[in-house]
Coordinates of C-alpha atoms and ligand atoms in Angstrom, one line a residue:
Chain A
X3 CA 0.0 0.0 0.0
X4 CA 2.9 2.4 0.0
X5 CA 2.1 3.5 -3.5
X6 CA -1.2 4.7 -2.0
X7 CA 0.6 6.5 0.8
X8 CA 3.0 8.3 -1.4
X9 CA 0.3 9.3 -3.9
X10 CA -1.8 10.6 -0.9
X11 CA 1.2 12.5 0.4
X12 CA 1.9 14.0 -3.1
X13 CA -1.7 15.0 -3.6
X14 CA -1.8 16.6 -0.2
X15 CA 1.5 18.4 -0.6
X16 CA 0.3 19.6 -4.0
X17 CA -2.6 21.6 -2.6
X18 CA -0.8 22.6 0.6
X19 CA 2.1 24.1 -1.4
X20 CA -0.4 26.5 -3.0
X21 CA -2.6 26.8 0.0
X22 CA -3.0 30.5 -0.6
X23 CA -5.2 29.7 -3.6
X24 CA -6.5 26.3 -2.5
X25 CA -7.4 27.2 1.1
X26 CA -7.0 30.9 1.6
X27 CA -9.1 32.0 -1.4
X28 CA -12.2 29.8 -0.6
X29 CA -12.1 30.8 3.0
X30 CA -12.1 34.5 1.9
X31 CA -15.1 33.8 -0.5
X32 CA -17.1 32.3 2.3
X33 CA -16.3 35.2 4.7
X34 CA -17.6 37.6 2.0
X35 CA -20.8 35.6 1.7
X36 CA -21.1 35.6 5.5
X37 CA -20.6 39.4 5.7
X38 CA -22.9 40.4 2.9
X39 CA -25.8 37.9 3.3
X40 CA -25.5 38.0 7.1
X41 CA -25.6 41.8 7.0
X42 CA -28.5 42.1 4.5
X43 CA -30.7 39.3 5.7
X44 CA -30.0 39.3 9.5
X45 CA -33.3 39.9 11.3
X46 CA -35.4 39.5 8.1
X47 CA -35.1 35.7 8.0
X48 CA -35.1 33.3 10.8
X49 CA -35.3 29.8 9.4
X50 CA -34.8 27.9 12.6
X51 CA -36.2 28.7 16.0
X52 CA -33.7 30.2 18.3
X53 CA -31.0 30.5 15.6
X54 CA -30.0 33.9 14.1
X55 CA -29.8 34.1 10.3
X56 CA -26.0 34.4 10.5
X57 CA -25.9 31.4 12.7
X58 CA -28.1 29.5 10.2
X59 CA -25.9 30.5 7.4
X60 CA -22.6 29.4 8.9
X61 CA -23.0 25.6 8.7
X62 CA -24.3 26.0 5.1
X63 CA -21.2 28.0 4.1
X64 CA -18.9 25.6 5.9
X65 CA -20.5 22.6 4.1
X66 CA -20.5 24.4 0.7
X67 CA -16.8 25.1 1.0
X68 CA -16.1 21.5 2.0
X69 CA -18.0 20.2 -1.0
X70 CA -16.7 22.7 -3.6
X71 CA -13.1 22.2 -2.5
X72 CA -13.3 18.5 -2.4
X73 CA -14.6 18.5 -6.0
X74 CA -12.1 21.1 -7.1
X75 CA -9.1 19.2 -5.7
X76 CA -9.5 15.8 -7.4
X77 CA -10.9 17.2 -10.6
X78 CA -8.3 19.9 -11.1
X79 CA -5.4 17.7 -10.1
X80 CA -6.4 15.0 -12.5
X81 CA -7.1 17.3 -15.5
X82 CA -3.8 19.2 -14.9
X83 CA -1.9 15.9 -14.8
X84 CA -3.6 14.7 -17.9
X85 CA -3.1 17.8 -19.9
X86 CA 0.5 18.3 -18.9
X87 CA 1.1 14.6 -19.4
X88 CA 2.7 14.1 -16.0
X89 CA 0.0 11.6 -15.1
X90 CA 2.4 9.0 -16.6
X91 CA 4.4 9.1 -13.4
X92 CA 1.5 7.7 -11.6
X93 CA 0.4 5.3 -14.3
X94 CA 3.9 3.7 -14.8
X95 CA 4.4 2.5 -11.2
X96 CA 2.6 -0.6 -9.8
X97 CA -0.3 1.4 -8.3
X98 CA -3.6 -0.3 -8.5
X99 CA -6.7 1.5 -9.6
X100 CA -8.1 1.2 -6.1
X101 CA -5.1 2.8 -4.5
X102 CA -5.2 5.5 -7.2
X103 CA -8.9 6.2 -6.5
X104 CA -8.4 6.2 -2.7
X105 CA -5.4 8.5 -2.7
X106 CA -7.2 11.2 -4.9
X107 CA -10.3 11.0 -2.8
X108 CA -8.7 11.1 0.6
X109 CA -6.5 14.0 -0.3
X110 CA -9.6 15.9 -1.6
X111 CA -11.6 15.1 1.5
X112 CA -8.6 16.5 3.5
X113 CA -8.6 19.7 1.5
X114 CA -12.4 20.0 2.0
X115 CA -12.0 19.5 5.7
X116 CA -9.1 22.0 5.9
X117 CA -11.1 24.7 4.1
X118 CA -14.3 23.9 6.0
X119 CA -12.4 24.2 9.3
X120 CA -10.9 27.5 8.1
X121 CA -14.4 28.9 7.3
X122 CA -15.8 27.7 10.6
X123 CA -12.9 29.3 12.6
X124 CA -13.3 32.6 10.9
X125 CA -17.1 32.4 11.3
X126 CA -16.6 32.3 15.1
X127 CA -15.9 36.0 14.7
X128 CA -19.5 36.5 13.5
X129 CA -21.6 34.1 15.5
X130 CA -21.0 31.1 17.7
X131 CA -23.2 28.2 16.8
X132 CA -22.0 25.4 19.1
X133 CA -22.2 21.7 17.9
X134 CA -25.3 19.8 19.0
X135 CA -24.3 16.4 17.6
X136 CA -20.6 16.2 16.6
X137 CA -20.8 12.7 15.2
X138 CA -23.6 13.6 12.8
X139 CA -21.8 16.8 11.8
X140 CA -18.6 14.8 11.1
X141 CA -20.4 12.1 9.3
X142 CA -22.0 14.5 6.8
X143 CA -18.7 16.4 6.3
X144 CA -16.8 13.2 5.5
X145 CA -19.5 11.6 3.4
X146 CA -20.3 14.8 1.5
X147 CA -16.6 15.6 0.9
X148 CA -16.1 12.0 -0.2
X149 CA -19.0 12.2 -2.6
X150 CA -17.8 15.4 -4.2
X151 CA -14.2 14.1 -4.3
X152 CA -15.4 11.0 -6.1
X153 CA -17.5 13.2 -8.5
X154 CA -14.2 15.2 -9.0
X155 CA -12.4 12.0 -10.0
X156 CA -15.1 11.2 -12.5
X157 CA -15.1 14.7 -14.0
X158 CA -11.3 14.9 -14.0
X159 CA -11.0 11.6 -15.9
X160 CA -13.9 12.3 -18.3
X161 CA -12.9 15.9 -19.2
X162 CA -10.3 16.4 -21.9
X163 CA -10.1 20.1 -21.6
X164 CA -10.3 22.7 -18.9
X165 CA -13.4 24.2 -20.3
X166 CA -15.2 20.9 -20.1
X167 CA -14.4 20.7 -16.5
X168 CA -15.5 24.3 -16.0
X169 CA -18.8 23.5 -17.6
X170 CA -19.2 20.6 -15.2
X171 CA -18.5 22.9 -12.3
X172 CA -20.6 25.9 -13.5
X173 CA -23.6 24.0 -14.8
X174 CA -23.8 21.1 -12.3
X175 CA -21.9 21.7 -9.1
X176 CA -22.6 25.5 -8.6
X177 CA -26.4 25.4 -9.3
X178 CA -26.8 22.3 -7.1
X179 CA -24.9 23.9 -4.2
X180 CA -26.6 27.3 -4.6
X181 CA -30.0 25.6 -4.7
X182 CA -29.4 23.3 -1.8
X183 CA -30.5 25.6 1.0
X184 CA -27.2 27.1 2.0
X185 CA -28.8 30.6 2.2
X186 CA -32.4 29.7 3.1
X187 CA -34.5 27.0 4.6
X188 CA -36.4 25.1 1.9
X189 CA -39.5 25.4 4.1
X190 CA -39.6 29.1 3.0
X191 CA -40.0 27.9 -0.6
X192 CA -43.3 27.3 -2.5
X193 CA -44.3 23.6 -2.3
X194 CA -43.2 22.8 -5.9
X195 CA -39.7 24.0 -5.2
X196 CA -39.6 22.2 -1.9
X197 CA -40.2 19.0 -3.9
X198 CA -37.6 19.9 -6.5
X199 CA -35.1 20.5 -3.7
X200 CA -35.7 17.0 -2.4
X201 CA -34.2 15.7 -5.7
X202 CA -30.9 17.5 -4.9
X203 CA -28.5 15.4 -2.9
X204 CA -26.6 18.5 -1.9
X205 CA -29.7 19.6 0.0
X206 CA -29.4 16.5 2.2
X207 CA -25.7 17.0 2.8
X208 CA -26.2 20.5 4.0
X209 CA -29.4 19.8 5.9
X210 CA -27.8 16.8 7.6
X211 CA -24.8 18.8 8.6
X212 CA -27.1 21.5 10.0
X213 CA -28.8 18.8 12.1
X214 CA -25.3 18.0 13.5
X215 CA -24.8 21.7 14.4
X216 CA -28.3 22.7 15.6
X217 CA -30.1 19.5 16.4
X218 CA -32.9 20.6 14.0
X219 CA -33.2 20.3 10.3
X220 CA -35.7 20.3 7.4
X221 CA -35.5 16.6 6.8
X222 CA -34.8 13.7 9.1
X223 CA -31.0 13.1 9.5
X224 CA -31.5 9.4 8.9
X225 CA -33.1 10.1 5.6
X226 CA -30.3 12.5 4.7
X227 CA -27.7 9.9 5.7
X228 CA -29.3 7.2 3.6
X229 CA -29.5 9.4 0.5
X230 CA -26.0 10.8 0.8
X231 CA -24.5 7.3 1.5
X232 CA -26.4 5.8 -1.5
X233 CA -25.3 8.6 -3.8
X234 CA -21.7 8.1 -2.6
X235 CA -21.8 4.4 -3.2
X236 CA -23.2 4.9 -6.7
X237 CA -20.5 7.4 -7.6
X238 CA -17.8 5.2 -6.1
X239 CA -19.0 2.3 -8.2
X240 CA -19.0 4.4 -11.4
X241 CA -15.6 5.9 -10.8
X242 CA -14.0 2.5 -9.9
X243 CA -15.5 1.0 -13.1
X244 CA -14.0 3.9 -15.1
X245 CA -10.6 3.4 -13.5
X246 CA -10.7 -0.4 -13.9
X247 CA -11.5 -0.2 -17.6
X248 CA -8.7 2.3 -18.1
X249 CA -11.2 4.8 -19.5
X250 CA -9.3 7.8 -21.0
X251 CA -6.3 7.1 -18.8
X252 CA -4.9 3.9 -20.4
X253 CA -6.1 4.3 -24.0
Chain B
X4 CA 13.5 -22.3 -17.5
X5 CA 16.1 -20.5 -15.4
X6 CA 15.3 -16.9 -14.7
X7 CA 18.0 -15.6 -17.0
X8 CA 16.4 -17.5 -19.9
X9 CA 13.2 -15.5 -19.5
X10 CA 13.1 -12.8 -22.3
X11 CA 13.3 -9.3 -21.0
X12 CA 10.5 -8.4 -23.3
X13 CA 8.3 -10.7 -25.2
X14 CA 5.7 -9.2 -27.6
X15 CA 3.2 -11.6 -29.2
X16 CA 1.0 -10.7 -32.2
X17 CA 0.6 -7.2 -30.9
X18 CA -2.0 -5.1 -32.7
X19 CA -3.3 -1.6 -31.8
X20 CA -6.0 0.3 -33.6
X21 CA -6.9 3.9 -33.1
X22 CA -10.3 4.1 -34.9
X23 CA -9.5 3.1 -38.5
X24 CA -5.8 3.6 -38.1
X25 CA -3.7 0.5 -37.5
X26 CA -0.8 1.7 -35.3
X27 CA 0.5 -1.8 -34.7
X28 CA -0.2 -4.5 -37.2
X29 CA 0.8 -7.7 -35.5
X30 CA 4.2 -7.2 -33.9
X31 CA 6.2 -10.2 -32.7
X32 CA 9.4 -9.4 -30.8
X33 CA 11.6 -11.0 -28.3
X34 CA 14.4 -9.1 -26.5
X35 CA 16.8 -11.1 -24.4
X36 CA 18.1 -10.0 -21.0
X37 CA 21.2 -7.9 -21.2
X38 CA 20.7 -6.7 -24.8
X39 CA 21.2 -3.2 -25.9
X40 CA 18.4 -3.0 -28.4
X41 CA 17.3 -0.3 -30.9
X42 CA 13.7 0.2 -32.0
X43 CA 13.9 2.3 -35.2
X44 CA 11.5 3.6 -37.7
X45 CA 10.2 6.8 -39.2
X46 CA 7.7 9.2 -37.5
X47 CA 4.5 7.5 -36.9
X48 CA 5.9 3.9 -37.3
X49 CA 4.4 2.9 -34.0
X50 CA 7.5 2.9 -31.7
X51 CA 5.9 5.0 -29.0
X52 CA 2.6 3.0 -29.3
X53 CA 4.5 -0.2 -28.7
X54 CA 6.4 1.2 -25.7
X55 CA 3.1 2.6 -24.3
X56 CA 1.6 -0.9 -24.5
X57 CA 4.6 -2.4 -22.9
X58 CA 4.4 0.1 -20.0
X59 CA 0.6 -0.4 -19.6
X60 CA -0.1 3.2 -20.6
X61 CA -2.2 1.8 -23.5
X62 CA -4.0 -1.4 -24.0
X63 CA -3.4 -3.5 -27.1
X64 CA -6.3 -4.3 -29.4
X65 CA -5.1 -7.8 -29.4
X66 CA -1.9 -9.8 -28.6
X67 CA 0.1 -9.8 -25.4
X68 CA 3.3 -8.5 -23.9
X69 CA 5.5 -9.8 -21.1
X70 CA 8.2 -8.0 -19.3
X71 CA 10.6 -10.4 -17.5
X72 CA 8.0 -13.0 -17.9
X73 CA 5.2 -11.0 -16.4
X74 CA 2.1 -10.2 -18.4
X75 CA 1.7 -6.4 -18.5
X76 CA -2.0 -6.6 -17.9
X77 CA -2.7 -9.6 -15.7
X78 CA 0.5 -9.3 -13.7
X79 CA 1.0 -5.6 -14.0
X80 CA 2.6 -5.0 -10.6
X81 CA 5.5 -7.3 -11.3
X82 CA 5.8 -6.2 -14.9
X83 CA 5.9 -2.5 -14.0
X84 CA 8.4 -3.1 -11.2
X85 CA 10.7 -4.7 -13.8
X86 CA 10.4 -1.8 -16.2
X87 CA 11.7 1.8 -16.3
X88 CA 10.4 4.0 -19.1
X89 CA 11.7 7.4 -20.2
X90 CA 8.8 8.9 -22.1
X91 CA 9.3 10.7 -25.4
X92 CA 7.3 13.8 -24.3
X93 CA 9.1 16.2 -22.0
X94 CA 6.6 15.9 -19.2
X95 CA 7.2 17.2 -15.6
X96 CA 5.3 18.1 -12.5
X97 CA 5.7 21.8 -11.8
X98 CA 4.9 21.6 -8.1
X99 CA 8.1 19.9 -7.0
X100 CA 11.9 20.1 -6.9
X101 CA 14.0 17.4 -8.6
X102 CA 14.8 15.6 -5.3
X103 CA 11.2 15.8 -4.1
X104 CA 10.1 14.2 -7.4
X105 CA 12.6 11.4 -7.2
X106 CA 11.6 10.7 -3.7
X107 CA 7.9 10.6 -4.6
X108 CA 8.6 8.4 -7.6
X109 CA 10.6 6.0 -5.3
X110 CA 7.6 5.9 -3.0
X111 CA 5.3 4.9 -5.8
X112 CA 7.4 1.8 -6.1
X113 CA 7.3 1.2 -2.4
X114 CA 10.8 2.4 -1.8
X115 CA 10.9 4.5 1.3
X116 CA 14.7 4.7 1.9
X117 CA 16.1 5.3 -1.5
X118 CA 18.2 8.4 -0.9
X119 CA 21.5 6.8 -1.6
X120 CA 20.4 5.7 -5.0
X121 CA 18.7 9.0 -5.7
X122 CA 22.0 10.8 -4.9
X123 CA 23.9 8.4 -7.2
X124 CA 21.4 9.1 -10.0
X125 CA 21.7 12.8 -9.5
X126 CA 25.5 12.7 -9.7
X127 CA 25.6 10.3 -12.7
X128 CA 23.1 12.4 -14.6
X129 CA 24.9 15.6 -13.7
X130 CA 21.9 17.0 -11.8
X131 CA 23.4 17.2 -8.3
X132 CA 23.6 21.0 -8.4
X133 CA 19.9 21.2 -9.4
X134 CA 18.6 18.8 -6.8
X135 CA 16.6 21.4 -4.9
X136 CA 15.6 23.4 -8.0
X137 CA 11.9 23.4 -8.9
X138 CA 11.2 21.6 -12.2
X139 CA 9.9 24.7 -13.8
X140 CA 13.3 26.3 -13.5
X141 CA 15.2 23.6 -15.4
X142 CA 16.2 23.8 -19.1
X143 CA 14.7 21.3 -21.5
X144 CA 17.8 19.1 -21.5
X145 CA 17.8 19.0 -17.7
X146 CA 14.2 18.1 -17.6
X147 CA 15.0 15.2 -19.9
X148 CA 17.7 14.0 -17.5
X149 CA 15.2 14.1 -14.7
X150 CA 12.9 11.9 -16.7
X151 CA 15.8 9.4 -17.1
X152 CA 16.4 9.6 -13.3
X153 CA 12.6 9.1 -12.6
X154 CA 12.6 6.0 -14.8
X155 CA 15.5 4.5 -12.8
X156 CA 14.5 5.1 -9.2
X157 CA 13.5 1.5 -8.7
X158 CA 16.6 0.1 -10.5
X159 CA 14.5 -1.7 -13.1
X160 CA 16.1 -4.6 -14.9
X161 CA 14.6 -3.4 -18.2
X162 CA 15.0 0.2 -19.3
X163 CA 13.2 1.7 -22.2
X164 CA 14.2 5.1 -23.5
X165 CA 11.9 6.8 -26.1
X166 CA 14.2 9.3 -27.9
X167 CA 16.2 10.2 -24.8
X168 CA 18.6 12.4 -26.6
X169 CA 16.2 14.7 -28.4
X170 CA 17.2 18.2 -27.4
X171 CA 20.2 17.2 -25.3
X172 CA 23.5 18.8 -26.1
X173 CA 26.6 16.9 -27.2
X174 CA 28.4 16.8 -23.9
X175 CA 25.3 15.6 -22.0
X176 CA 24.5 13.1 -24.6
X177 CA 27.9 11.6 -24.0
X178 CA 27.3 11.6 -20.2
X179 CA 24.0 10.0 -20.7
X180 CA 25.3 7.2 -23.0
X181 CA 28.2 6.6 -20.7
X182 CA 25.7 6.1 -17.8
X183 CA 23.4 3.9 -19.8
X184 CA 26.3 1.8 -21.1
X185 CA 27.4 1.3 -17.5
X186 CA 23.8 0.1 -16.6
X187 CA 23.9 -2.2 -19.6
X188 CA 27.3 -3.6 -18.4
X189 CA 25.8 -4.2 -15.0
X190 CA 23.2 -6.4 -16.6
X191 CA 20.3 -4.1 -17.4
X192 CA 18.5 -4.6 -20.6
X193 CA 18.3 -1.4 -22.7
X194 CA 15.8 -0.6 -25.4
X195 CA 16.0 2.7 -27.1
X196 CA 14.4 4.6 -29.9
X197 CA 16.2 7.4 -31.6
X198 CA 16.3 9.2 -34.9
X199 CA 20.0 9.7 -34.6
X200 CA 21.0 6.5 -36.4
X201 CA 24.7 6.8 -35.7
X202 CA 23.9 6.6 -32.0
X203 CA 22.0 3.4 -32.5
X204 CA 24.7 2.0 -34.7
X205 CA 27.4 2.7 -32.1
X206 CA 25.5 1.5 -29.0
X207 CA 23.1 -1.2 -30.0
X208 CA 23.8 -4.8 -30.7
X209 CA 20.5 -5.6 -32.2
X210 CA 18.0 -3.6 -34.1
X211 CA 14.3 -3.8 -35.0
X212 CA 13.0 -1.5 -37.7
X213 CA 9.3 -0.7 -37.7
X214 CA 7.3 0.7 -40.5
X215 CA 3.6 1.5 -40.4
X216 CA 3.2 -0.8 -37.4
X217 CA 5.1 -3.8 -38.7
X218 CA 8.6 -5.0 -38.1
X219 CA 10.4 -4.9 -41.5
X220 CA 13.8 -5.8 -40.2
X221 CA 15.1 -7.6 -37.1
X222 CA 18.7 -8.5 -36.9
X223 CA 22.0 -7.8 -35.2
X224 CA 23.5 -4.4 -36.1
X225 CA 26.2 -6.1 -38.1
X226 CA 23.6 -8.2 -39.9
X227 CA 21.6 -5.1 -40.8
X228 CA 24.7 -3.3 -42.1
X229 CA 25.6 -6.3 -44.3
X230 CA 22.3 -5.9 -46.0
X231 CA 23.4 -2.5 -47.4
X232 CA 23.9 -3.4 -51.0
X233 CA 25.5 -0.2 -52.2
X234 CA 29.0 0.6 -51.3
X235 CA 31.2 3.4 -52.7
X236 CA 34.8 3.3 -53.8
X237 CA 36.5 6.6 -53.5
X238 CA 39.6 7.1 -55.5
X239 CA 41.8 10.2 -55.3
X240 CA 43.7 10.7 -58.5
X241 CA 46.4 13.1 -59.7
X242 CA 44.8 15.6 -62.0
X243 CA 41.8 14.4 -63.8
X244 CA 40.2 16.6 -66.4
X245 CA 37.2 14.5 -67.1
X246 CA 35.6 11.3 -65.8
X247 CA 36.9 8.3 -67.8
X248 CA 34.2 7.0 -70.1
X249 CA 34.6 3.5 -68.8
X250 CA 33.6 4.6 -65.3
X251 CA 30.9 7.1 -66.3
X252 CA 28.7 4.2 -67.5
X253 CA 28.8 2.7 -64.0
X254 CA 27.3 5.7 -62.3
X255 CA 30.6 7.2 -61.1
X256 CA 31.0 10.9 -60.3
X257 CA 34.0 13.2 -60.4
X258 CA 34.5 16.0 -58.0
X259 CA 37.9 17.9 -58.3
X260 CA 40.4 15.0 -57.9
X261 CA 38.0 12.6 -56.3
X262 CA 36.2 9.8 -58.2
X263 CA 33.3 8.1 -56.5
X264 CA 32.1 4.8 -57.9
X265 CA 29.3 2.8 -56.5
X266 CA 29.6 -1.0 -56.4
X267 CA 28.0 -4.0 -54.7
X268 CA 30.5 -6.8 -54.1
X269 CA 34.1 -6.6 -53.1
X270 CA 35.4 -8.6 -56.0
X271 CA 34.5 -5.7 -58.3
X272 CA 37.1 -3.4 -56.7
X273 CA 40.1 -4.8 -58.6
X274 CA 38.3 -4.2 -61.9
X275 CA 37.2 -0.7 -61.1
X276 CA 40.8 0.3 -60.1
X277 CA 42.0 -1.2 -63.4
X278 CA 39.7 1.0 -65.3
X279 CA 41.0 4.1 -63.5
X280 CA 44.6 3.1 -64.4
X281 CA 43.7 2.2 -68.0
X282 CA 42.3 5.8 -68.3
X283 CA 45.8 7.0 -67.6
X284 CA 45.1 8.3 -64.2
X285 CA 47.5 7.8 -61.3
X286 CA 45.8 6.6 -58.1
X287 CA 46.9 8.4 -54.9
X288 CA 44.5 7.2 -52.3
X289 CA 41.7 4.6 -52.2
X290 CA 38.9 4.4 -49.7
X291 CA 36.0 2.1 -49.4
X292 CA 33.1 3.7 -47.6
X293 CA 31.8 1.7 -44.7
X294 CA 28.1 1.1 -45.1
X295 CA 26.3 3.0 -42.3
X296 CA 23.0 2.5 -40.6
X297 CA 21.5 5.5 -42.3
X298 CA 22.0 3.9 -45.7
X299 CA 20.6 0.6 -44.4
X300 CA 17.6 2.3 -42.9
X301 CA 16.8 4.1 -46.2
X302 CA 17.2 0.9 -48.2
X303 CA 15.1 -1.2 -45.8
X304 CA 12.4 1.4 -45.6
X305 CA 12.2 1.7 -49.4
X306 CA 12.4 -2.1 -49.9
X307 CA 9.5 -2.6 -47.4
X308 CA 7.2 -1.0 -49.9
X309 CA 4.7 1.8 -49.4
Ligands
ATP19 N1 -3.7 8.4 -28.9 C1 -3.7 8.3 -30.2 N2 -4.9 8.4 -30.9 C2 -4.9 8.3 -32.2 N3 -3.8 8.0 -33.0 C3 -2.7 7.8 -32.4 C4 -2.5 8.0 -31.0 N4 -1.3 7.7 -30.6 C5 -0.6 7.5 -31.8 N5 -1.4 7.5 -32.8 C6 -1.1 7.2 -34.2 O1 -0.4 6.0 -34.3 C7 0.7 6.0 -35.2 C8 1.9 5.6 -34.5 O2 2.3 6.6 -33.6 P1 3.6 6.5 -32.6 O3 3.5 7.7 -31.7 O4 3.6 5.2 -32.1 O5 4.8 6.7 -33.7 P2 6.3 6.7 -33.4 O6 6.9 5.6 -34.2 O7 6.6 6.8 -32.0 O8 6.7 8.1 -34.1 P3 7.8 9.3 -33.7 O9 9.1 8.8 -34.3 O10 7.3 10.5 -34.4 O11 7.8 9.4 -32.2 C9 0.7 7.4 -35.8 O12 0.0 7.4 -37.0 C10 -0.1 8.2 -34.8 O13 -0.7 9.3 -35.4
MG20 MG1 7.4 8.2 -30.7

């Protein structure tokens, strides 16, 4: 397994060496959201009883950063390696497709967690939320990050060009995160849109994480857990099948 | 079969199609352990495709390849451990320094304490002073030497170099070949592709020539050179105003005081020199051009048909 360990180390070092962009920038973005939305909407919206709007927003932003960065890490690392050609250094050694998959996913989950932690630490300067159920919170962070990291592996392998990856990000990841209830409770939506939101796995990741933080949520945490875990398993199966077949990586 | 009888590389009926293009059209090839082998052929002949299949970077459409007896698909771990490949493209990872990259590459092969060998590689490839330099800051030739070092971190018994000297200056080319020769003397099997045919002629003991995905010649270097039918006799004479008629008919040419006559077998030489003398010219110097690999390459490629 030392091929796995080295690849994990390399993937972690890769984002850590440029942490200004890979960690600092997303933390700043979230802080901006927190300042602007918190300021504009504070007092106008109170989705959960006993929770201020800024307090409500924080777990959403933390989870959004976790998810987006987990996706960005695996997908951009893979496409860069493919386009520059240095992916051969990973393809030539005796590293199995499972080790390959695990290393990219674990490194991406790490980046998601590091950025999420950064956002959470900074948010303490705005409002303190406490953590009602730490295990639930952690479960949703890890599963959600794993899901997006896996999706990033799929997108990174599938895309041949940076703009294909950008399309994936702009037309799939962004809308799904923005419409997942980061900024509002879906109970404030008209019934039709509440139904539509229930088709969005991102909603369950963020709602489940909020349950971990506040002990209250729009959906049952067990339902969220089941949906997130099934989506994760499905994507893992797809990406392992792609890797095993050598799709796009071993022509 | 004792381990040293296992071929270093064994290619069986290898075909590879890219859509309608047949990049490899049924290649059979066996390279013994310890050989210094050249894979030659024009651009697009399929050399890199064959090497990619060997390295598991591409899958064959049909056929099989073994490295040191290990199938590159079903027994890929052992096959890849036995193989070091220097890719043709100048690829590098811009995030790391030379030493970091070599350590990481060692780790991929499960080697966690490899610093002594890494240092030796850095010295042998004249990279010691660049060990802590970021890859981005290296010149093209230096990057190529790092590629060689990366291919050798796990001391593979079989080393494949896809045009390792493209873009490398004369001095470094010498350093590189000296090093590769030493590896070969230590028992490593070397396979190289190059478009510098004098390099292949000087270094390699056996040659395969590939054209449009098929092997059109496979022989020892001496055997390939013997196939060159055309030789040239060069005769320096004292003052010749014109080419003697008796020679002009044989395709000879005159340039200042030098007559060049093509011939095919050595028993023609006496007769040719006789004709020079009969024309009243005094012979000063005679030289028979050694057939070279370039000539052989051209003849074999032409002979192999379109
Ligand atoms: N990924 C690919 N997709 C489609 N065609 C390819 C691919 N790789 C190679 N080919 C084609 O296969 C043929 C063989 O290419 P290959 O790279 O093996 O040649 P080569 O002998 O290495 O040439 P060179 O001396 O220029 O490096 C060429 O016609 C090339 O265009
Ligand atoms: Mg090539």
